[in-house]
Structures are given as C-alpha cells and as structure tokens.
Coordinates of C-alpha atoms in Angstrom, one line a residue:
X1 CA 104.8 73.1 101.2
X2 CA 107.7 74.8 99.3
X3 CA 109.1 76.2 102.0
X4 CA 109.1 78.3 105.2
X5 CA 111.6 80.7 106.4
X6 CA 112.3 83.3 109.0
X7 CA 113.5 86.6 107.6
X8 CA 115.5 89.0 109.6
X9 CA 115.6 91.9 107.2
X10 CA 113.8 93.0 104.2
X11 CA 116.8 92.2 101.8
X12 CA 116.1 88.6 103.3
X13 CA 113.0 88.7 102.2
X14 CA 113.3 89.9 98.8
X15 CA 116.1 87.4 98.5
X16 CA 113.4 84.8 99.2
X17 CA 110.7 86.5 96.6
X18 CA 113.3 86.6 93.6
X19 CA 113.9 82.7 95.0
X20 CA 110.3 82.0 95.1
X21 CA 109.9 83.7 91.4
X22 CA 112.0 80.8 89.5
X23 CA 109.1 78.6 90.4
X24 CA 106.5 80.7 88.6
X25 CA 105.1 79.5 85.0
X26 CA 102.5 81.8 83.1
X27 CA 98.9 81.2 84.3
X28 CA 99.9 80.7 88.1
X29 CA 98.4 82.9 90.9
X30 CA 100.3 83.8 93.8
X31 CA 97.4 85.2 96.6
X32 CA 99.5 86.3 99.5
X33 CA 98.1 87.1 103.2
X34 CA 99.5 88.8 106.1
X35 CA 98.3 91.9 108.3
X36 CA 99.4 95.0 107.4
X37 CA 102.6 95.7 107.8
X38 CA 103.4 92.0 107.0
X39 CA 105.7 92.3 103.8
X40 CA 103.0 91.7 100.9
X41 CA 104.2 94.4 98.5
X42 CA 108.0 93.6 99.6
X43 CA 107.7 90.2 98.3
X44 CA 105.8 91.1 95.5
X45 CA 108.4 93.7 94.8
X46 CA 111.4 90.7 95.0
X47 CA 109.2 88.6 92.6
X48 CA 109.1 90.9 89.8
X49 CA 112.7 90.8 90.5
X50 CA 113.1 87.7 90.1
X51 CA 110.7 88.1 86.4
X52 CA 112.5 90.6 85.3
X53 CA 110.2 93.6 86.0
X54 CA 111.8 97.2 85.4
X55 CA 109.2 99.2 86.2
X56 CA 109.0 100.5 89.5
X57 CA 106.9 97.7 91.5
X58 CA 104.2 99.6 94.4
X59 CA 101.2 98.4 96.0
X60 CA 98.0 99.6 94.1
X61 CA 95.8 100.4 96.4
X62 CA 93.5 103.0 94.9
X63 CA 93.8 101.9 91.6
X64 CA 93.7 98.1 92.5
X65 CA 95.8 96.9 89.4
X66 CA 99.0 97.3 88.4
X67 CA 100.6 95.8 85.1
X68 CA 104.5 95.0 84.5
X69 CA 106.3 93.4 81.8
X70 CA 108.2 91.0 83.2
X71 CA 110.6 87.7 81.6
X72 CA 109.9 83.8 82.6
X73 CA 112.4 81.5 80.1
X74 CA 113.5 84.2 78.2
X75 CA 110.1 85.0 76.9
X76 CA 108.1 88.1 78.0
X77 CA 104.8 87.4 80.3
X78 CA 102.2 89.9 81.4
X79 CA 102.6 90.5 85.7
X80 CA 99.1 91.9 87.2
X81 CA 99.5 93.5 91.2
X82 CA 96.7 93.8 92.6
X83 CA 95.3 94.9 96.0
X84 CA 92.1 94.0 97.4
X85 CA 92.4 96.5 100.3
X86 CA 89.3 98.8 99.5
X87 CA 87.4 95.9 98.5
X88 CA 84.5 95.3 100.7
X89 CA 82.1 93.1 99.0
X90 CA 80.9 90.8 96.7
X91 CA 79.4 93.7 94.3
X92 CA 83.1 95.3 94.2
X93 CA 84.5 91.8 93.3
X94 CA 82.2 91.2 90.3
X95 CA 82.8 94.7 89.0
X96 CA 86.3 94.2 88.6
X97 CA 85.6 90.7 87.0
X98 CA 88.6 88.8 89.2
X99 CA 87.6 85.6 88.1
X100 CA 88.5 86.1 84.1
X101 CA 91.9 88.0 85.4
X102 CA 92.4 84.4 87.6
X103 CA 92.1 82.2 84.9
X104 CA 94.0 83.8 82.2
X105 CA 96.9 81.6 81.4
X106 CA 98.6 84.4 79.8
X107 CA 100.3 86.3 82.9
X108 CA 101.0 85.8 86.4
X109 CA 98.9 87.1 88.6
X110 CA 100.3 88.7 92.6
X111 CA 97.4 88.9 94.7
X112 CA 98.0 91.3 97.8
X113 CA 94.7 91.1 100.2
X114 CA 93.8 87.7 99.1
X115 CA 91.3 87.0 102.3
X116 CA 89.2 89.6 100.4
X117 CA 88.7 87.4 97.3
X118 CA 89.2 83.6 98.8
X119 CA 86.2 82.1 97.1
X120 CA 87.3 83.4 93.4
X121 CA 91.3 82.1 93.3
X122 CA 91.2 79.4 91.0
X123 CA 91.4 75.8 92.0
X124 CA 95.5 75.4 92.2
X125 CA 97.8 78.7 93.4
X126 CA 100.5 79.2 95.1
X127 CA 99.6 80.4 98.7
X128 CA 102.2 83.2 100.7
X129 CA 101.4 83.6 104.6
X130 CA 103.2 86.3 106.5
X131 CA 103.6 87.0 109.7
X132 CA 105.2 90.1 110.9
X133 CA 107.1 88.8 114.2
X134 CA 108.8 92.1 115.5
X135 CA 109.5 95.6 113.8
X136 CA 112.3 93.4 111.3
X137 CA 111.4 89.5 111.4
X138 CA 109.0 88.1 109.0
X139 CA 107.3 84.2 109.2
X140 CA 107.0 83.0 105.3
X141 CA 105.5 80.1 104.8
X142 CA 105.0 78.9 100.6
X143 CA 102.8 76.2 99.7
X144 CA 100.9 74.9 96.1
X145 CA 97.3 75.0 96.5
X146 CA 95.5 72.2 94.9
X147 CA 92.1 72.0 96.0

C-alpha cells in the first residue's frame, strides 16, 4: 500500500491526486474503482495536475477516451482518460482494443470504471479504491498491483 487517506473536501482530494501523480513513470496504469459519485474523475482531474495537464480534464463517458499532454521529469508524456461506463461486455472491450492501449509504455494511462475491464489491466498497476462516506468525505486507499 502507498497510502490511505480520509478526505473531507474535494480540494483534499485533489491535493492527494497531484500527491499521488509524482509517483507516476510513463507506461504505468492507474485503474481506479468507486461507485458513482465516488471521486474518480476528481482524482483523475488532480493527477493531470500534478502531470502538468492544461487542457480541461472531464470524464469521457460517451466518447470513452480522452487524450492530454501532460509533463513527467520535464519531458512531455501522452495521458489517456478513459471511462468504461457504457461498456457492457467482452465484444465492446475488444473493439476498443484496451489491451494494446494497457501495454504501451509510451503514456500513462487513468482508468475510470476499472471493474468493467479487470481481466485486461496489465500484470503490475497502481490500484485507486474510493469510497464516498457522506455527501463530502471520501475513503482513498493506493496500492501497486503486482500480480
């Protein structure tokens, strides 16, 4: 584990993305879980902070991937959003081709609605869980997944 924190606001949280962000290296995944309403796209949003994203950072639902330029070490990397919402099976999942976007060591990749894709993250990501505890309070837990 990284580390787990209770946040009491959403600046608390992004404080905790941007945080979280210094850790990243190109190639690493980042597959985040939570219910709606849990803070997925808020700490997504305070990661590409944290890379140096200036493009407005939202949650691509309909058009499941979003693409920033962000910074890591003073050199540019690729960021891909995505959001597995409206996916709803294994058909929709090999259409999009998730597992070449995965293991590209050439960007980092945010994963919002990672329960929909489990079986295709690569061997080692970082795993987010959030729990949404009352209208403000959010559970974050961070932890390296090595399978």
């Amino acid at each position: 584990m990284l580390f787990e924190k209770i946040t009491h606001t959403e600046d608390e949280s992004l404080s905790l993305a941007r945080f979280f962000s210094q850790y990243l290296k190109r190639g690493d995944v980042v597959a985040l879980f939570g219910e709606m309403g849990a803070g997925k796209t808020v700490f997504i949003r305070g990661i590409c902070e944290g890379l140096q994203v200036t493009q407005h950072v939202n949650s691509p639902t309909f058009v499941i991937i979003n693409e920033y330029d962000g910074r890591i070490g003073g050199e540019s990397i690729l960021v891909r959003h995505f959001d597995f919402y409206r996916i709803r099976n294994e058909k929709d999942i090999a259409e999009l081709g998730v597992d070449d976007f995965f293991n590209n060591d050439g960007c980092v990749c945010l994963i919002e609605w990672s329960e929909r894709v489990k079986k295709h993250l690569p061997v080692h990501y970082w795993k987010v869980d959030l729990q949404k505890l009352n209208e403000n309070d959010r559970h974050i837990l961070v932890q390296k997944i090595e399978s």
